């Protein structure tokens, strides 16, 4: 007499023979092994989010031998907007968008693009690394992770006021200084960022990647 197993999928119960059940378990095991992860890197302007994300992704596929990874730089969607001259009408005024476009509309558009592209990669079991500022959007990230049964890692880069100011000046975005320092204070004070902060003021890029990789467990977002 054949032995049968019943598994409740929530919608309906499915019956397996012993051999089919073994194949089913092997399939589930493989799916769990290759479950994709989300690595979200937040932080104010001038803390090196994009630079770190690129280096961390390379570390994952070379040193940690991950099969592949997909990088999303959130600001790339921002850069897609074609605006009038920055000299005539600056895009930022006092840390907020000027009248060329409503900032909340641009932000909403950027997040929709980020989540859509990330979802397509995760659906193919590809690890996704995203860098963008997270202020009130953590529920969106949790939902993305839940929808794809993905582990969510959340890293908030920060640096000293002097380091951020110098980095922004070096790349020629002086008008972003006030906004960057405002975000630094806000992100460091947010309760949900406790335990997720990493100060890279005195760190080389190599040290940053090595230390975060070694201590990656502390950046997991618990359910």
Coordinates of C-alpha atoms in Angstrom, one line a residue:
X1 CA 0.0 0.0 0.0
X2 CA 1.4 3.4 -1.0
X3 CA 2.2 5.9 1.7
X4 CA 0.7 9.3 1.2
X5 CA 1.5 12.7 2.6
X6 CA -0.9 15.6 2.8
X7 CA 0.5 19.2 2.6
X8 CA -1.8 22.2 3.3
X9 CA -0.9 25.0 0.9
X10 CA -3.6 27.3 2.4
X11 CA -5.8 27.2 -0.7
X12 CA -6.2 23.5 -0.9
X13 CA -4.6 20.3 0.4
X14 CA -2.4 18.3 -1.9
X15 CA -1.7 14.6 -1.6
X16 CA 1.7 13.1 -2.5
X17 CA 3.0 9.6 -2.8
X18 CA 6.2 8.8 -1.0
X19 CA 8.3 9.3 -4.1
X20 CA 6.6 12.5 -5.2
X21 CA 6.9 13.8 -1.6
X22 CA 10.6 13.3 -1.7
X23 CA 10.9 15.2 -5.0
X24 CA 8.7 18.0 -3.6
X25 CA 11.0 18.3 -0.5
X26 CA 14.1 18.5 -2.7
X27 CA 12.5 21.2 -4.8
X28 CA 11.6 23.2 -1.7
X29 CA 15.1 22.8 -0.4
X30 CA 16.6 24.0 -3.6
X31 CA 14.3 27.0 -3.6
X32 CA 15.3 27.9 -0.1
X33 CA 19.0 27.6 -0.9
X34 CA 18.7 30.1 -3.8
X35 CA 16.2 32.5 -2.1
X36 CA 17.2 36.0 -3.1
X37 CA 18.2 38.7 -0.7
X38 CA 17.7 42.5 -0.7
X39 CA 20.5 44.7 0.5
X40 CA 19.3 48.3 0.9
X41 CA 21.9 50.9 1.6
X42 CA 20.6 54.2 2.9
X43 CA 22.3 57.3 4.2
X44 CA 22.7 61.1 3.5
X45 CA 24.4 62.5 0.5
X46 CA 28.1 62.4 0.8
X47 CA 28.3 59.1 2.7
X48 CA 29.3 57.0 -0.3
X49 CA 26.2 55.0 -0.8
X50 CA 26.7 54.3 -4.6
X51 CA 30.4 53.7 -4.2
X52 CA 29.9 51.2 -1.4
X53 CA 27.0 49.5 -3.2
X54 CA 29.1 48.8 -6.3
X55 CA 32.1 47.6 -4.2
X56 CA 29.9 45.4 -2.0
X57 CA 28.1 43.8 -5.0
X58 CA 31.5 43.0 -6.6
X59 CA 32.7 41.5 -3.3
X60 CA 29.5 39.3 -3.2
X61 CA 30.0 37.8 -6.6
X62 CA 33.8 37.4 -6.4
X63 CA 34.8 36.8 -2.8
X64 CA 31.5 35.3 -1.5
X65 CA 31.0 33.6 -4.8
X66 CA 27.3 34.6 -5.2
X67 CA 26.0 33.6 -8.6
X68 CA 25.0 37.1 -9.5
X69 CA 23.7 40.3 -8.2
X70 CA 21.8 43.3 -9.5
X71 CA 22.5 46.9 -8.5
X72 CA 20.0 49.7 -8.5
X73 CA 21.2 53.2 -7.9
X74 CA 18.0 55.1 -6.9
X75 CA 19.4 58.4 -8.0
X76 CA 19.6 57.1 -11.6
X77 CA 15.8 57.4 -11.8
X78 CA 16.1 60.9 -10.4
X79 CA 18.6 61.9 -13.1
X80 CA 16.1 60.9 -15.7
X81 CA 14.2 64.1 -15.3
X82 CA 15.2 66.8 -17.8
X83 CA 15.1 70.2 -16.2
X84 CA 15.9 73.8 -17.0
X85 CA 19.3 75.1 -16.3
X86 CA 20.4 74.6 -12.7
X87 CA 22.1 78.1 -12.9
X88 CA 18.9 79.9 -13.8
X89 CA 16.5 77.8 -11.7
X90 CA 18.1 75.5 -9.2
X91 CA 16.4 72.2 -8.6
X92 CA 16.9 72.5 -4.8
X93 CA 15.9 75.5 -2.7
X94 CA 16.6 75.3 1.0
X95 CA 16.9 71.5 0.9
X96 CA 13.6 71.1 -1.1
X97 CA 12.7 70.9 -4.7
X98 CA 12.2 74.2 -6.6
X99 CA 9.1 74.9 -8.6
X100 CA 10.2 73.0 -11.7
X101 CA 8.7 69.8 -10.3
X102 CA 6.9 68.8 -7.1
X103 CA 9.4 66.9 -5.0
X104 CA 6.9 64.5 -3.6
X105 CA 5.8 63.5 -7.1
X106 CA 9.5 62.8 -8.1
X107 CA 10.1 60.8 -5.0
X108 CA 7.0 58.7 -5.5
X109 CA 8.0 58.1 -9.1
X110 CA 11.5 57.1 -8.1
X111 CA 10.3 54.6 -5.5
X112 CA 7.9 53.1 -7.9
X113 CA 10.7 52.5 -10.4
X114 CA 13.0 51.1 -7.7
X115 CA 10.5 48.6 -6.4
X116 CA 9.4 47.6 -9.9
X117 CA 12.9 46.8 -11.1
X118 CA 13.9 45.2 -7.8
X119 CA 10.8 42.9 -8.0
X120 CA 11.7 41.8 -11.5
X121 CA 15.2 40.7 -10.4
X122 CA 13.9 39.1 -7.2
X123 CA 11.4 37.1 -9.2
X124 CA 14.4 35.5 -10.9
X125 CA 16.1 34.7 -7.6
X126 CA 18.8 37.4 -8.2
X127 CA 20.1 39.2 -5.1
X128 CA 19.4 42.9 -5.3
X129 CA 21.5 45.8 -3.9
X130 CA 19.8 49.2 -3.8
X131 CA 21.1 52.5 -2.6
X132 CA 18.7 55.4 -1.9
X133 CA 17.7 57.5 1.1
X134 CA 15.0 55.8 3.3
X135 CA 13.0 58.2 5.4
X136 CA 9.4 56.8 5.7
X137 CA 9.6 54.0 3.1
X138 CA 10.5 51.0 5.3
X139 CA 7.0 49.5 4.9
X140 CA 7.5 49.5 1.2
X141 CA 10.8 47.5 1.6
X142 CA 9.2 45.1 4.0
X143 CA 6.3 44.5 1.6
X144 CA 8.8 43.9 -1.3
X145 CA 10.7 41.3 0.8
X146 CA 7.5 39.6 1.9
X147 CA 6.2 39.4 -1.7
X148 CA 9.3 37.6 -2.8
X149 CA 10.1 35.7 0.4
X150 CA 13.4 37.5 0.5
X151 CA 15.7 38.4 3.4
X152 CA 16.0 42.1 3.9
X153 CA 19.3 43.7 5.0
X154 CA 19.2 47.4 5.8
X155 CA 22.5 49.3 6.1
X156 CA 22.5 53.0 7.0
X157 CA 25.8 54.7 6.1
X158 CA 26.8 57.9 7.9
X159 CA 29.9 60.0 8.5
X160 CA 31.0 63.0 10.5
X161 CA 29.7 66.4 9.5
X162 CA 33.2 67.4 8.4
X163 CA 33.6 64.3 6.2
X164 CA 30.2 64.7 4.5
X165 CA 30.9 68.4 3.9
X166 CA 34.3 67.7 2.4
X167 CA 33.0 64.9 0.1
X168 CA 30.1 67.0 -1.2
X169 CA 32.5 69.9 -1.9
X170 CA 34.9 67.6 -3.7
X171 CA 32.2 66.4 -6.0
X172 CA 30.9 69.9 -6.7
X173 CA 27.5 69.6 -5.1
X174 CA 27.9 72.3 -2.5
X175 CA 24.2 73.3 -2.7
X176 CA 23.4 69.8 -1.3
X177 CA 25.3 70.4 1.9
X178 CA 22.4 71.6 4.1
X179 CA 20.1 68.8 2.9
X180 CA 22.8 66.2 3.5
X181 CA 23.5 67.4 7.1
X182 CA 19.7 67.5 7.8
X183 CA 19.4 63.9 6.6
X184 CA 22.4 62.8 8.7
X185 CA 20.7 64.1 11.8
X186 CA 17.3 62.7 10.9
X187 CA 18.6 59.2 10.0
X188 CA 20.8 58.9 13.0
X189 CA 17.8 59.8 15.3
X190 CA 15.3 57.4 13.7
X191 CA 14.5 54.6 16.1
X192 CA 14.2 52.0 13.3
X193 CA 17.8 52.8 12.3
X194 CA 19.2 51.8 15.7
X195 CA 21.8 49.0 15.2
X196 CA 21.8 49.6 11.4
X197 CA 24.2 52.6 11.3
X198 CA 27.8 52.4 10.1
X199 CA 30.1 55.4 10.3
X200 CA 32.6 55.3 7.5
X201 CA 34.3 58.7 8.3
X202 CA 37.8 57.1 8.9
X203 CA 37.4 54.0 6.8
X204 CA 38.8 53.0 3.4
X205 CA 36.3 51.4 1.0
X206 CA 38.0 48.1 1.4
X207 CA 37.7 48.3 5.2
X208 CA 34.1 49.3 4.9
X209 CA 33.2 46.3 2.7
X210 CA 35.1 43.9 4.8
X211 CA 33.6 45.0 8.1
X212 CA 30.0 45.1 6.9
X213 CA 30.4 41.7 5.2
X214 CA 31.8 40.2 8.4
X215 CA 29.0 41.7 10.5
X216 CA 26.2 41.4 8.0
X217 CA 23.9 39.6 10.4
X218 CA 23.2 42.8 12.4
X219 CA 21.7 44.5 9.4
X220 CA 18.9 41.9 9.0
X221 CA 15.5 43.5 9.3
X222 CA 13.5 41.3 11.6
X223 CA 9.9 40.5 10.8

